[in-house]
mmCIF file of C-alpha atoms and ligand atoms in Angstrom:
data_model
loop_
_atom_site.group_PDB
_atom_site.id
_atom_site.type_symbol
_atom_site.label_atom_id
_atom_site.label_comp_id
_atom_site.label_asym_id
_atom_site.label_seq_id
_atom_site.Cartn_x
_atom_site.Cartn_y
_atom_site.Cartn_z
ATOM 1 C CA UNK E 1 -13.135 -9.920 -24.707
ATOM 2 C CA UNK E 2 -12.200 -6.289 -24.069
ATOM 3 C CA UNK E 3 -14.056 -3.817 -21.860
ATOM 4 C CA UNK E 4 -17.448 -5.077 -20.701
ATOM 5 C CA UNK E 5 -20.300 -3.092 -22.343
ATOM 6 C CA UNK E 6 -22.312 -2.828 -19.102
ATOM 7 C CA UNK E 7 -19.202 -1.517 -17.322
ATOM 8 C CA UNK E 8 -18.876 1.149 -20.023
ATOM 9 C CA UNK E 9 -22.489 2.107 -19.295
ATOM 10 C CA UNK E 10 -21.704 2.367 -15.585
ATOM 11 C CA UNK E 11 -18.594 4.487 -16.218
ATOM 12 C CA UNK E 12 -20.276 7.924 -15.781
ATOM 13 C CA UNK E 13 -21.648 6.875 -12.381
ATOM 14 C CA UNK E 14 -18.318 5.403 -11.278
ATOM 15 C CA UNK E 15 -16.535 8.568 -12.393
ATOM 16 C CA UNK E 16 -19.023 10.721 -10.473
ATOM 17 C CA UNK E 17 -18.445 8.644 -7.290
ATOM 18 C CA UNK E 18 -14.689 8.947 -7.831
ATOM 19 C CA UNK E 19 -14.869 12.723 -8.103
ATOM 20 C CA UNK E 20 -17.147 13.015 -5.077
ATOM 21 C CA UNK E 21 -14.688 10.938 -3.043
ATOM 22 C CA UNK E 22 -11.831 13.023 -4.423
ATOM 23 C CA UNK E 23 -13.465 16.226 -3.179
ATOM 24 C CA UNK E 24 -13.929 14.739 0.307
ATOM 25 C CA UNK E 25 -10.644 13.052 1.277
ATOM 26 C CA UNK E 26 -10.260 11.454 4.688
ATOM 27 C CA UNK E 27 -7.078 9.998 6.161
ATOM 28 C CA UNK E 28 -6.037 6.905 8.120
ATOM 29 C CA UNK E 29 -8.911 5.309 10.084
ATOM 30 C CA UNK E 30 -10.928 8.527 10.053
ATOM 31 C CA UNK E 31 -12.788 7.626 6.843
ATOM 32 C CA UNK E 32 -16.342 7.831 8.211
ATOM 33 C CA UNK E 33 -17.910 9.740 5.315
ATOM 34 C CA UNK E 34 -16.208 7.510 2.743
ATOM 35 C CA UNK E 35 -17.229 4.315 4.559
ATOM 36 C CA UNK E 36 -20.837 5.522 4.804
ATOM 37 C CA UNK E 37 -20.767 6.427 1.083
ATOM 38 C CA UNK E 38 -19.547 2.915 0.241
ATOM 39 C CA UNK E 39 -21.961 1.075 2.550
ATOM 40 C CA UNK E 40 -24.951 3.056 1.270
ATOM 41 C CA UNK E 41 -24.205 2.104 -2.321
ATOM 42 C CA UNK E 42 -23.488 -1.542 -1.545
ATOM 43 C CA UNK E 43 -26.922 -1.766 0.109
ATOM 44 C CA UNK E 44 -28.541 -0.005 -2.850
ATOM 45 C CA UNK E 45 -26.948 -2.518 -5.258
ATOM 46 C CA UNK E 46 -28.600 -5.338 -3.329
ATOM 47 C CA UNK E 47 -25.540 -6.956 -1.791
ATOM 48 C CA UNK E 48 -26.539 -9.989 0.286
ATOM 49 C CA UNK E 49 -24.619 -8.694 3.285
ATOM 50 C CA UNK E 50 -23.022 -5.339 4.135
ATOM 51 C CA UNK E 51 -20.847 -5.098 7.223
ATOM 52 C CA UNK E 52 -19.402 -1.835 8.525
ATOM 53 C CA UNK E 53 -16.922 -1.089 11.298
ATOM 54 C CA UNK E 54 -14.583 -3.983 10.539
ATOM 55 C CA UNK E 55 -11.032 -2.915 11.457
ATOM 56 C CA UNK E 56 -12.563 0.260 12.940
ATOM 57 C CA UNK E 57 -13.915 1.800 9.716
ATOM 58 C CA UNK E 58 -13.594 -0.913 7.056
ATOM 59 C CA UNK E 59 -16.619 -1.967 4.984
ATOM 60 C CA UNK E 60 -17.347 -5.394 3.494
ATOM 61 C CA UNK E 61 -20.015 -6.379 0.986
ATOM 62 C CA UNK E 62 -20.951 -9.953 0.092
ATOM 63 C CA UNK E 63 -22.506 -10.792 -3.287
ATOM 64 C CA UNK E 64 -23.704 -14.343 -3.826
ATOM 65 C CA UNK E 65 -23.591 -15.908 -7.272
ATOM 66 C CA UNK E 66 -26.204 -18.093 -8.942
ATOM 67 C CA UNK E 67 -24.890 -21.268 -7.384
ATOM 68 C CA UNK E 68 -22.816 -22.134 -4.328
ATOM 69 C CA UNK E 69 -19.051 -22.277 -4.810
ATOM 70 C CA UNK E 70 -15.800 -20.689 -3.651
ATOM 71 C CA UNK E 71 -15.237 -17.314 -2.027
ATOM 72 C CA UNK E 72 -13.048 -14.612 -3.539
ATOM 73 C CA UNK E 73 -12.000 -11.368 -1.810
ATOM 74 C CA UNK E 74 -11.428 -8.164 -3.790
ATOM 75 C CA UNK E 75 -9.812 -5.307 -1.916
ATOM 76 C CA UNK E 76 -9.791 -1.519 -2.368
ATOM 77 C CA UNK E 77 -8.347 1.140 -0.067
ATOM 78 C CA UNK E 78 -10.342 4.228 0.957
ATOM 79 C CA UNK E 79 -7.882 6.583 2.680
ATOM 80 C CA UNK E 80 -6.257 9.780 1.419
ATOM 81 C CA UNK E 81 -3.055 11.549 2.444
ATOM 82 C CA UNK E 82 -2.096 14.589 4.554
ATOM 83 C CA UNK E 83 -1.038 16.560 1.470
ATOM 84 C CA UNK E 84 -2.165 20.004 0.272
ATOM 85 C CA UNK E 85 -3.705 19.501 -3.181
ATOM 86 C CA UNK E 86 -2.334 21.545 -6.101
ATOM 87 C CA UNK E 87 -4.400 20.320 -9.056
ATOM 88 C CA UNK E 88 -6.871 23.196 -9.629
ATOM 89 C CA UNK E 89 -9.479 20.562 -10.519
ATOM 90 C CA UNK E 90 -13.151 21.557 -10.303
ATOM 91 C CA UNK E 91 -13.558 18.632 -7.870
ATOM 92 C CA UNK E 92 -10.335 19.251 -5.926
ATOM 93 C CA UNK E 93 -10.196 18.513 -2.200
ATOM 94 C CA UNK E 94 -12.507 20.650 -0.095
ATOM 95 C CA UNK E 95 -10.482 19.797 2.998
ATOM 96 C CA UNK E 96 -7.295 21.812 3.478
ATOM 97 C CA UNK E 97 -4.235 19.637 4.053
ATOM 98 C CA UNK E 98 -5.872 16.406 2.855
ATOM 99 C CA UNK E 99 -5.841 14.951 -0.632
ATOM 100 C CA UNK E 100 -6.469 11.756 -2.596
ATOM 101 C CA UNK E 101 -2.897 11.753 -3.905
ATOM 102 C CA UNK E 102 -2.577 7.966 -4.262
ATOM 103 C CA UNK E 103 -5.705 7.252 -6.283
ATOM 104 C CA UNK E 104 -7.578 5.390 -3.556
ATOM 105 C CA UNK E 105 -10.630 7.405 -4.657
ATOM 106 C CA UNK E 106 -10.348 5.600 -8.009
ATOM 107 C CA UNK E 107 -9.747 2.218 -6.363
ATOM 108 C CA UNK E 108 -12.845 2.603 -4.180
ATOM 109 C CA UNK E 109 -15.034 3.781 -7.077
ATOM 110 C CA UNK E 110 -13.900 0.964 -9.401
ATOM 111 C CA UNK E 111 -14.633 -1.728 -6.818
ATOM 112 C CA UNK E 112 -18.040 -0.147 -6.173
ATOM 113 C CA UNK E 113 -18.710 -0.313 -9.918
ATOM 114 C CA UNK E 114 -17.711 -3.969 -9.968
ATOM 115 C CA UNK E 115 -19.982 -4.651 -6.983
ATOM 116 C CA UNK E 116 -22.935 -3.075 -8.802
ATOM 117 C CA UNK E 117 -22.285 -5.157 -11.924
ATOM 118 C CA UNK E 118 -21.831 -8.382 -9.947
ATOM 119 C CA UNK E 119 -24.993 -7.755 -7.927
ATOM 120 C CA UNK E 120 -26.933 -7.176 -11.160
ATOM 121 C CA UNK E 121 -25.612 -10.185 -13.071
ATOM 122 C CA UNK E 122 -24.485 -12.799 -10.511
ATOM 123 C CA UNK E 123 -22.965 -14.816 -13.300
ATOM 124 C CA UNK E 124 -20.695 -16.842 -11.012
ATOM 125 C CA UNK E 125 -20.752 -19.716 -8.539
ATOM 126 C CA UNK E 126 -19.929 -18.826 -4.948
ATOM 127 C CA UNK E 127 -19.436 -15.464 -3.250
ATOM 128 C CA UNK E 128 -17.608 -12.267 -4.124
ATOM 129 C CA UNK E 129 -16.502 -10.364 -1.033
ATOM 130 C CA UNK E 130 -15.711 -6.717 -1.744
ATOM 131 C CA UNK E 131 -13.355 -5.276 0.879
ATOM 132 C CA UNK E 132 -12.958 -1.522 1.474
ATOM 133 C CA UNK E 133 -10.186 -0.888 3.959
ATOM 134 C CA UNK E 134 -9.073 2.202 5.878
ATOM 135 C CA UNK E 135 -5.536 3.300 6.701
ATOM 136 C CA UNK E 136 -3.466 1.815 3.905
ATOM 137 C CA UNK E 137 -1.105 4.795 4.141
ATOM 138 C CA UNK E 138 0.923 3.767 7.179
ATOM 139 C CA UNK E 139 -1.869 2.583 9.456
ATOM 140 C CA UNK E 140 -1.997 -1.122 8.518
ATOM 141 C CA UNK E 141 -5.764 -1.032 7.949
ATOM 142 C CA UNK E 142 -5.561 -4.366 6.120
ATOM 143 C CA UNK E 143 -4.089 -5.994 9.230
ATOM 144 C CA UNK E 144 -6.752 -4.379 11.417
ATOM 145 C CA UNK E 145 -9.486 -5.923 9.249
ATOM 146 C CA UNK E 146 -7.789 -9.342 9.276
ATOM 147 C CA UNK E 147 -7.436 -9.201 13.072
ATOM 148 C CA UNK E 148 -11.120 -8.321 13.207
ATOM 149 C CA UNK E 149 -11.872 -11.639 11.503
ATOM 150 C CA UNK E 150 -12.130 -10.620 7.830
ATOM 151 C CA UNK E 151 -10.823 -13.845 6.293
ATOM 152 C CA UNK E 152 -12.590 -16.386 8.527
ATOM 153 C CA UNK E 153 -15.872 -14.558 9.024
ATOM 154 C CA UNK E 154 -16.529 -14.397 5.275
ATOM 155 C CA UNK E 155 -14.741 -17.646 4.411
ATOM 156 C CA UNK E 156 -12.393 -15.909 1.973
ATOM 157 C CA UNK E 157 -10.274 -18.468 0.102
ATOM 158 C CA UNK E 158 -8.286 -16.201 -2.208
ATOM 159 C CA UNK E 159 -7.750 -12.450 -2.257
ATOM 160 C CA UNK E 160 -6.784 -9.888 -4.886
ATOM 161 C CA UNK E 161 -5.656 -6.259 -4.799
ATOM 162 C CA UNK E 162 -5.102 -3.525 -7.386
ATOM 163 C CA UNK E 163 -3.257 -0.194 -7.456
ATOM 164 C CA UNK E 164 -2.918 2.390 -10.187
ATOM 165 C CA UNK E 165 0.560 3.125 -11.511
ATOM 166 C CA UNK E 166 1.533 6.493 -13.041
ATOM 167 C CA UNK E 167 3.803 6.096 -16.058
ATOM 168 C CA UNK E 168 2.121 2.898 -17.243
ATOM 169 C CA UNK E 169 -0.265 3.484 -20.202
ATOM 170 C CA UNK E 170 -3.995 3.567 -19.430
ATOM 171 C CA UNK E 171 -5.444 0.166 -20.267
ATOM 172 C CA UNK E 172 -2.242 -1.680 -19.412
ATOM 173 C CA UNK E 173 -1.567 -3.906 -16.420
ATOM 174 C CA UNK E 174 1.604 -5.030 -14.630
ATOM 175 C CA UNK E 175 2.369 -7.744 -12.112
ATOM 176 C CA UNK E 176 4.781 -10.555 -11.353
ATOM 177 C CA UNK E 177 4.807 -13.756 -9.302
ATOM 178 C CA UNK E 178 6.747 -13.590 -6.029
ATOM 179 C CA UNK E 179 7.869 -10.360 -4.350
ATOM 180 C CA UNK E 180 6.335 -7.324 -6.076
ATOM 181 C CA UNK E 181 6.575 -4.636 -3.363
ATOM 182 C CA UNK E 182 9.030 -4.177 -0.508
ATOM 183 C CA UNK E 183 8.814 -4.564 3.233
ATOM 184 C CA UNK E 184 8.925 -1.251 5.100
ATOM 185 C CA UNK E 185 10.618 -0.968 8.490
ATOM 186 C CA UNK E 186 11.206 2.171 10.531
ATOM 187 C CA UNK E 187 14.513 2.663 12.308
ATOM 188 C CA UNK E 188 15.514 5.172 14.932
ATOM 189 C CA UNK E 189 18.880 5.431 16.643
ATOM 190 C CA UNK E 190 19.498 7.482 19.773
ATOM 191 C CA UNK E 191 23.118 8.288 20.567
ATOM 192 C CA UNK E 192 24.131 9.433 24.021
ATOM 193 C CA UNK E 193 27.707 10.663 24.205
ATOM 194 C CA UNK E 194 29.232 13.345 26.421
ATOM 195 C CA UNK E 195 28.916 16.988 25.432
ATOM 196 C CA UNK E 196 31.504 19.670 25.952
ATOM 197 C CA UNK E 197 33.540 22.555 24.588
ATOM 198 C CA UNK E 198 34.325 22.232 20.897
ATOM 199 C CA UNK E 199 37.962 23.121 21.611
ATOM 200 C CA UNK E 200 38.446 20.135 23.954
ATOM 201 C CA UNK E 201 37.068 17.123 22.039
ATOM 202 C CA UNK E 202 39.235 14.726 24.045
ATOM 203 C CA UNK E 203 37.041 15.457 27.064
ATOM 204 C CA UNK E 204 33.857 14.552 25.188
ATOM 205 C CA UNK E 205 32.220 11.624 23.463
ATOM 206 C CA UNK E 206 31.235 13.340 20.242
ATOM 207 C CA UNK E 207 27.701 12.249 19.330
ATOM 208 C CA UNK E 208 27.983 13.951 15.913
ATOM 209 C CA UNK E 209 31.070 11.943 14.983
ATOM 210 C CA UNK E 210 29.466 8.737 16.297
ATOM 211 C CA UNK E 211 26.340 9.451 14.246
ATOM 212 C CA UNK E 212 28.429 10.143 11.156
ATOM 213 C CA UNK E 213 30.310 6.871 11.569
ATOM 214 C CA UNK E 214 26.986 5.085 11.924
ATOM 215 C CA UNK E 215 25.521 6.601 8.746
ATOM 216 C CA UNK E 216 28.529 5.409 6.760
ATOM 217 C CA UNK E 217 28.915 2.020 8.466
ATOM 218 C CA UNK E 218 25.225 1.172 8.082
ATOM 219 C CA UNK E 219 25.473 1.685 4.321
ATOM 220 C CA UNK E 220 28.203 -0.951 4.245
ATOM 221 C CA UNK E 221 25.580 -3.507 5.297
ATOM 222 C CA UNK E 222 23.804 -2.995 1.983
ATOM 223 C CA UNK E 223 27.011 -3.174 -0.038
ATOM 224 C CA UNK E 224 28.981 -5.808 1.949
ATOM 225 C CA UNK E 225 26.531 -8.004 3.877
ATOM 226 C CA UNK E 226 23.613 -8.344 1.471
ATOM 227 C CA UNK E 227 24.124 -10.604 -1.531
ATOM 228 C CA UNK E 228 24.605 -8.303 -4.550
ATOM 229 C CA UNK E 229 21.890 -10.224 -6.395
ATOM 230 C CA UNK E 230 19.358 -9.366 -3.665
ATOM 231 C CA UNK E 231 17.675 -6.027 -2.966
ATOM 232 C CA UNK E 232 17.899 -3.808 0.114
ATOM 233 C CA UNK E 233 17.543 -0.095 0.771
ATOM 234 C CA UNK E 234 18.687 1.632 3.952
ATOM 235 C CA UNK E 235 18.014 5.365 4.046
ATOM 236 C CA UNK E 236 18.866 7.618 6.986
ATOM 237 C CA UNK E 237 16.540 10.564 6.496
ATOM 238 C CA UNK E 238 16.866 12.421 9.810
ATOM 239 C CA UNK E 239 20.135 13.399 11.545
ATOM 240 C CA UNK E 240 19.488 15.713 14.463
ATOM 241 C CA UNK E 241 22.218 17.027 16.763
ATOM 242 C CA UNK E 242 23.634 20.207 18.201
ATOM 243 C CA UNK E 243 22.529 23.797 18.583
ATOM 244 C CA UNK E 244 25.587 26.026 18.227
ATOM 245 C CA UNK E 245 28.928 26.022 16.420
ATOM 246 C CA UNK E 246 31.243 25.748 19.410
ATOM 247 C CA UNK E 247 29.641 23.056 21.547
ATOM 248 C CA UNK E 248 29.897 19.323 20.961
ATOM 249 C CA UNK E 249 26.382 18.041 21.667
ATOM 250 C CA UNK E 250 25.867 15.166 24.051
ATOM 251 C CA UNK E 251 23.134 13.496 22.021
ATOM 252 C CA UNK E 252 22.214 12.808 18.408
ATOM 253 C CA UNK E 253 19.249 11.155 16.766
ATOM 254 C CA UNK E 254 19.058 9.282 13.462
ATOM 255 C CA UNK E 255 15.871 8.097 11.792
ATOM 256 C CA UNK E 256 15.224 6.267 8.566
ATOM 257 C CA UNK E 257 13.758 3.288 6.765
ATOM 258 C CA UNK E 258 14.771 -0.181 5.571
ATOM 259 C CA UNK E 259 13.204 -1.808 2.497
ATOM 260 C CA UNK E 260 13.744 -5.371 1.303
ATOM 261 C CA UNK E 261 12.107 -7.894 -1.027
ATOM 262 C CA UNK E 262 12.752 -11.086 0.953
ATOM 263 C CA UNK E 263 12.126 -12.040 4.587
ATOM 264 C CA UNK E 264 15.642 -13.450 4.963
ATOM 265 C CA UNK E 265 17.205 -10.207 3.691
ATOM 266 C CA UNK E 266 15.008 -8.288 6.111
ATOM 267 C CA UNK E 267 16.231 -10.482 8.997
ATOM 268 C CA UNK E 268 19.835 -9.977 7.889
ATOM 269 C CA UNK E 269 19.416 -6.187 7.773
ATOM 270 C CA UNK E 270 18.054 -6.070 11.326
ATOM 271 C CA UNK E 271 20.725 -8.419 12.675
ATOM 272 C CA UNK E 272 23.637 -6.612 11.017
ATOM 273 C CA UNK E 273 22.326 -3.204 12.088
ATOM 274 C CA UNK E 274 22.335 -4.352 15.693
ATOM 275 C CA UNK E 275 25.897 -5.654 15.327
ATOM 276 C CA UNK E 276 27.168 -2.452 13.697
ATOM 277 C CA UNK E 277 25.534 -0.330 16.400
ATOM 278 C CA UNK E 278 27.119 -2.478 19.151
ATOM 279 C CA UNK E 279 30.511 -2.231 17.472
ATOM 280 C CA UNK E 280 30.463 1.547 17.178
ATOM 281 C CA UNK E 281 29.164 1.878 20.738
ATOM 282 C CA UNK E 282 32.101 -0.182 21.962
ATOM 283 C CA UNK E 283 34.609 1.765 19.889
ATOM 284 C CA UNK E 284 33.273 5.226 20.793
ATOM 285 C CA UNK E 285 32.086 4.777 24.350
ATOM 286 C CA UNK E 286 28.705 6.242 23.453
ATOM 287 C CA UNK E 287 25.446 4.647 24.508
ATOM 288 C CA UNK E 288 23.528 3.815 21.341
ATOM 289 C CA UNK E 289 19.971 2.519 21.257
ATOM 290 C CA UNK E 290 18.609 1.147 17.985
ATOM 291 C CA UNK E 291 14.862 0.740 17.634
ATOM 292 C CA UNK E 292 14.004 -1.455 14.654
ATOM 293 C CA UNK E 293 10.270 -1.237 14.119
ATOM 294 C CA UNK E 294 8.905 -3.745 11.608
ATOM 295 C CA UNK E 295 6.162 -2.330 9.386
ATOM 296 C CA UNK E 296 4.486 -3.781 6.308
ATOM 297 C CA UNK E 297 5.870 -7.153 5.123
ATOM 298 C CA UNK E 298 6.943 -7.886 1.551
ATOM 299 C CA UNK E 299 4.021 -8.110 -0.900
ATOM 300 C CA UNK E 300 4.444 -11.643 -2.264
ATOM 301 C CA UNK E 301 2.229 -12.692 -5.164
ATOM 302 C CA UNK E 302 1.260 -16.370 -5.258
ATOM 303 C CA UNK E 303 2.152 -18.106 -8.515
ATOM 304 C CA UNK E 304 -1.143 -19.757 -9.513
ATOM 305 C CA UNK E 305 -3.273 -16.716 -8.618
ATOM 306 C CA UNK E 306 -0.834 -14.410 -10.443
ATOM 307 C CA UNK E 307 -1.315 -16.524 -13.567
ATOM 308 C CA UNK E 308 -5.086 -16.186 -13.264
ATOM 309 C CA UNK E 309 -4.849 -12.406 -12.708
ATOM 310 C CA UNK E 310 -2.568 -12.023 -15.732
ATOM 311 C CA UNK E 311 -4.888 -14.071 -17.912
ATOM 312 C CA UNK E 312 -7.926 -12.029 -16.848
ATOM 313 C CA UNK E 313 -6.042 -8.745 -17.387
ATOM 314 C CA UNK E 314 -4.985 -9.983 -20.830
ATOM 315 C CA UNK E 315 -8.619 -10.671 -21.654
ATOM 316 C CA UNK E 316 -9.481 -7.046 -20.861
ATOM 317 C CA UNK E 317 -6.462 -5.224 -22.227
ATOM 318 C CA UNK E 318 -4.977 -7.658 -24.749
ATOM 319 C CA UNK E 319 -2.036 -9.831 -23.748
ATOM 320 C CA UNK E 320 0.460 -7.319 -25.179
ATOM 321 C CA UNK E 321 -0.751 -4.762 -22.615
ATOM 322 C CA UNK E 322 0.028 -7.003 -19.629
ATOM 323 C CA UNK E 323 3.566 -6.960 -18.269
ATOM 324 C CA UNK E 324 3.903 -10.215 -16.324
ATOM 325 C CA UNK E 325 7.523 -9.461 -15.415
ATOM 326 C CA UNK E 326 7.026 -6.082 -13.738
ATOM 327 C CA UNK E 327 10.167 -4.866 -11.980
ATOM 328 C CA UNK E 328 9.482 -4.997 -8.205
ATOM 329 C CA UNK E 329 8.743 -1.674 -6.535
ATOM 330 C CA UNK E 330 10.602 -0.680 -3.358
ATOM 331 C CA UNK E 331 7.506 1.109 -2.040
ATOM 332 C CA UNK E 332 5.279 -0.777 0.408
ATOM 333 C CA UNK E 333 1.628 -1.868 0.617
ATOM 334 C CA UNK E 334 -0.335 -3.328 3.493
ATOM 335 C CA UNK E 335 -2.072 -5.736 1.090
ATOM 336 C CA UNK E 336 1.029 -7.778 2.035
ATOM 337 C CA UNK E 337 -0.853 -8.874 5.169
ATOM 338 C CA UNK E 338 -3.753 -10.193 3.115
ATOM 339 C CA UNK E 339 -1.368 -12.211 0.932
ATOM 340 C CA UNK E 340 0.176 -13.639 4.103
ATOM 341 C CA UNK E 341 -3.293 -14.744 5.187
ATOM 342 C CA UNK E 342 -4.590 -16.115 1.864
ATOM 343 C CA UNK E 343 -3.266 -16.909 -1.627
ATOM 344 C CA UNK E 344 -3.819 -14.181 -4.176
ATOM 345 C CA UNK E 345 -2.215 -11.523 -6.342
ATOM 346 C CA UNK E 346 -1.635 -7.783 -6.484
ATOM 347 C CA UNK E 347 -1.786 -6.047 -9.851
ATOM 348 C CA UNK E 348 -0.997 -2.537 -11.127
ATOM 349 C CA UNK E 349 -3.185 -0.754 -13.667
ATOM 350 C CA UNK E 350 -1.862 2.042 -15.846
ATOM 351 C CA UNK E 351 -2.659 5.621 -14.820
ATOM 352 C CA UNK E 352 -1.081 7.157 -17.929
ATOM 353 C CA UNK E 353 1.305 10.078 -17.943
ATOM 354 C CA UNK E 354 0.172 11.583 -14.627
ATOM 355 C CA UNK E 355 2.095 13.137 -11.758
ATOM 356 C CA UNK E 356 3.556 10.522 -9.429
ATOM 357 C CA UNK E 357 1.795 8.960 -6.450
ATOM 358 C CA UNK E 358 1.790 11.180 -3.333
ATOM 359 C CA UNK E 359 2.529 14.270 -5.483
ATOM 360 C CA UNK E 360 0.337 17.372 -4.883
ATOM 361 C CA UNK E 361 -0.482 17.497 -8.619
ATOM 362 C CA UNK E 362 -1.423 13.799 -8.878
ATOM 363 C CA UNK E 363 -4.889 12.766 -10.053
ATOM 364 C CA UNK E 364 -6.417 9.355 -10.683
ATOM 365 C CA UNK E 365 -7.134 8.908 -14.400
ATOM 366 C CA UNK E 366 -10.852 8.373 -15.042
ATOM 367 C CA UNK E 367 -10.021 6.723 -18.373
ATOM 368 C CA UNK E 368 -8.649 3.780 -16.347
ATOM 369 C CA UNK E 369 -12.026 3.108 -14.699
ATOM 370 C CA UNK E 370 -13.432 0.811 -17.381
ATOM 371 C CA UNK E 371 -10.287 -1.314 -17.392
ATOM 372 C CA UNK E 372 -9.976 -1.684 -13.622
ATOM 373 C CA UNK E 373 -13.684 -2.348 -13.139
ATOM 374 C CA UNK E 374 -13.789 -4.867 -15.999
ATOM 375 C CA UNK E 375 -10.767 -6.628 -14.468
ATOM 376 C CA UNK E 376 -12.546 -7.081 -11.130
ATOM 377 C CA UNK E 377 -15.692 -8.397 -12.786
ATOM 378 C CA UNK E 378 -13.936 -10.890 -15.043
ATOM 379 C CA UNK E 379 -11.684 -12.014 -12.197
ATOM 380 C CA UNK E 380 -14.753 -13.123 -10.247
ATOM 381 C CA UNK E 381 -16.454 -14.697 -13.283
ATOM 382 C CA UNK E 382 -13.224 -16.544 -14.162
ATOM 383 C CA UNK E 383 -12.177 -17.861 -10.750
ATOM 384 C CA UNK E 384 -15.753 -18.706 -9.770
ATOM 385 C CA UNK E 385 -17.011 -19.828 -13.195
ATOM 386 C CA UNK E 386 -20.749 -20.560 -13.074
HETATM 387 NI NI1 NI S 1 -1.760 3.848 -2.524
#
């Protein structure tokens, strides 16, 4: 059971929607044109219910099957990125400084295609809820929709997400049970020492030296506190201090990110960071304030739903094209919140040999449309068999 013939027929339309969305990127919650585009089509397909403005600018469509039954949620993201496009495509971004560099144009178009097919055929028992969220890129749009009642209002019992993956062949899929993408926390550290003449360091508390000690000591948490068989990343990406070469500055600022694949490792990272900061403050005499800001949680795939997703993907692509032991990715995804709220699974679909995600030369691969759309359709028809 490879690609669905009707989906292949719909491909030119889906591709045209994708390219239209690509030319008109919008970022974060400011996805008004995209949301209107989605809602208009969902209504035209004959969805039983179309709700806009959920989680500010999210859109939800409900498609009822032939008979009553369970409720499945399928999620796509609609937002683009603040990146200047460098693709030279005929349908490149018309908005300077904004670009669909993560393929959310493709995700949105594929789920629209699936919605059209499902509304035409209704060969399932229960309801398919198609979810189009804003602000995946750092704005926690998924959480905003959940807090606006997404799961309860539509009675969603299980939820699935999909993202394209450059480097994986078109027509292939990848996933794994358990943690598949990392948690993403922001850290900032403000150091307040005592400035002074560079020739008299003994009369200062050198914020640059304190910051340097912190950068090194914090890395020892990853190598000495975290179990070597577990995963953690701590990256200090900003180190700001000083103005001139002969003055020891009084303050310094560090900023960075922490990524982990397990809640307990995440807790350990935060706890140990606080202890290291206190220790260096005591030793140096500087005042050090650590702000540990928790962002997206770990994306944890549920076992039973991952099995179903893998089976459906195998039906589309052939079992050999489905990697069910995908190496976890240390990037983050706010679909994590949906998997905290309901059982489900997140899957990657191959984008071929394209530029990487968030790269100015990236483009979603239209050849992947038939595979992604067929996956959504069969997932509904399998989990909610009529
Ligand atoms: Ni993305």
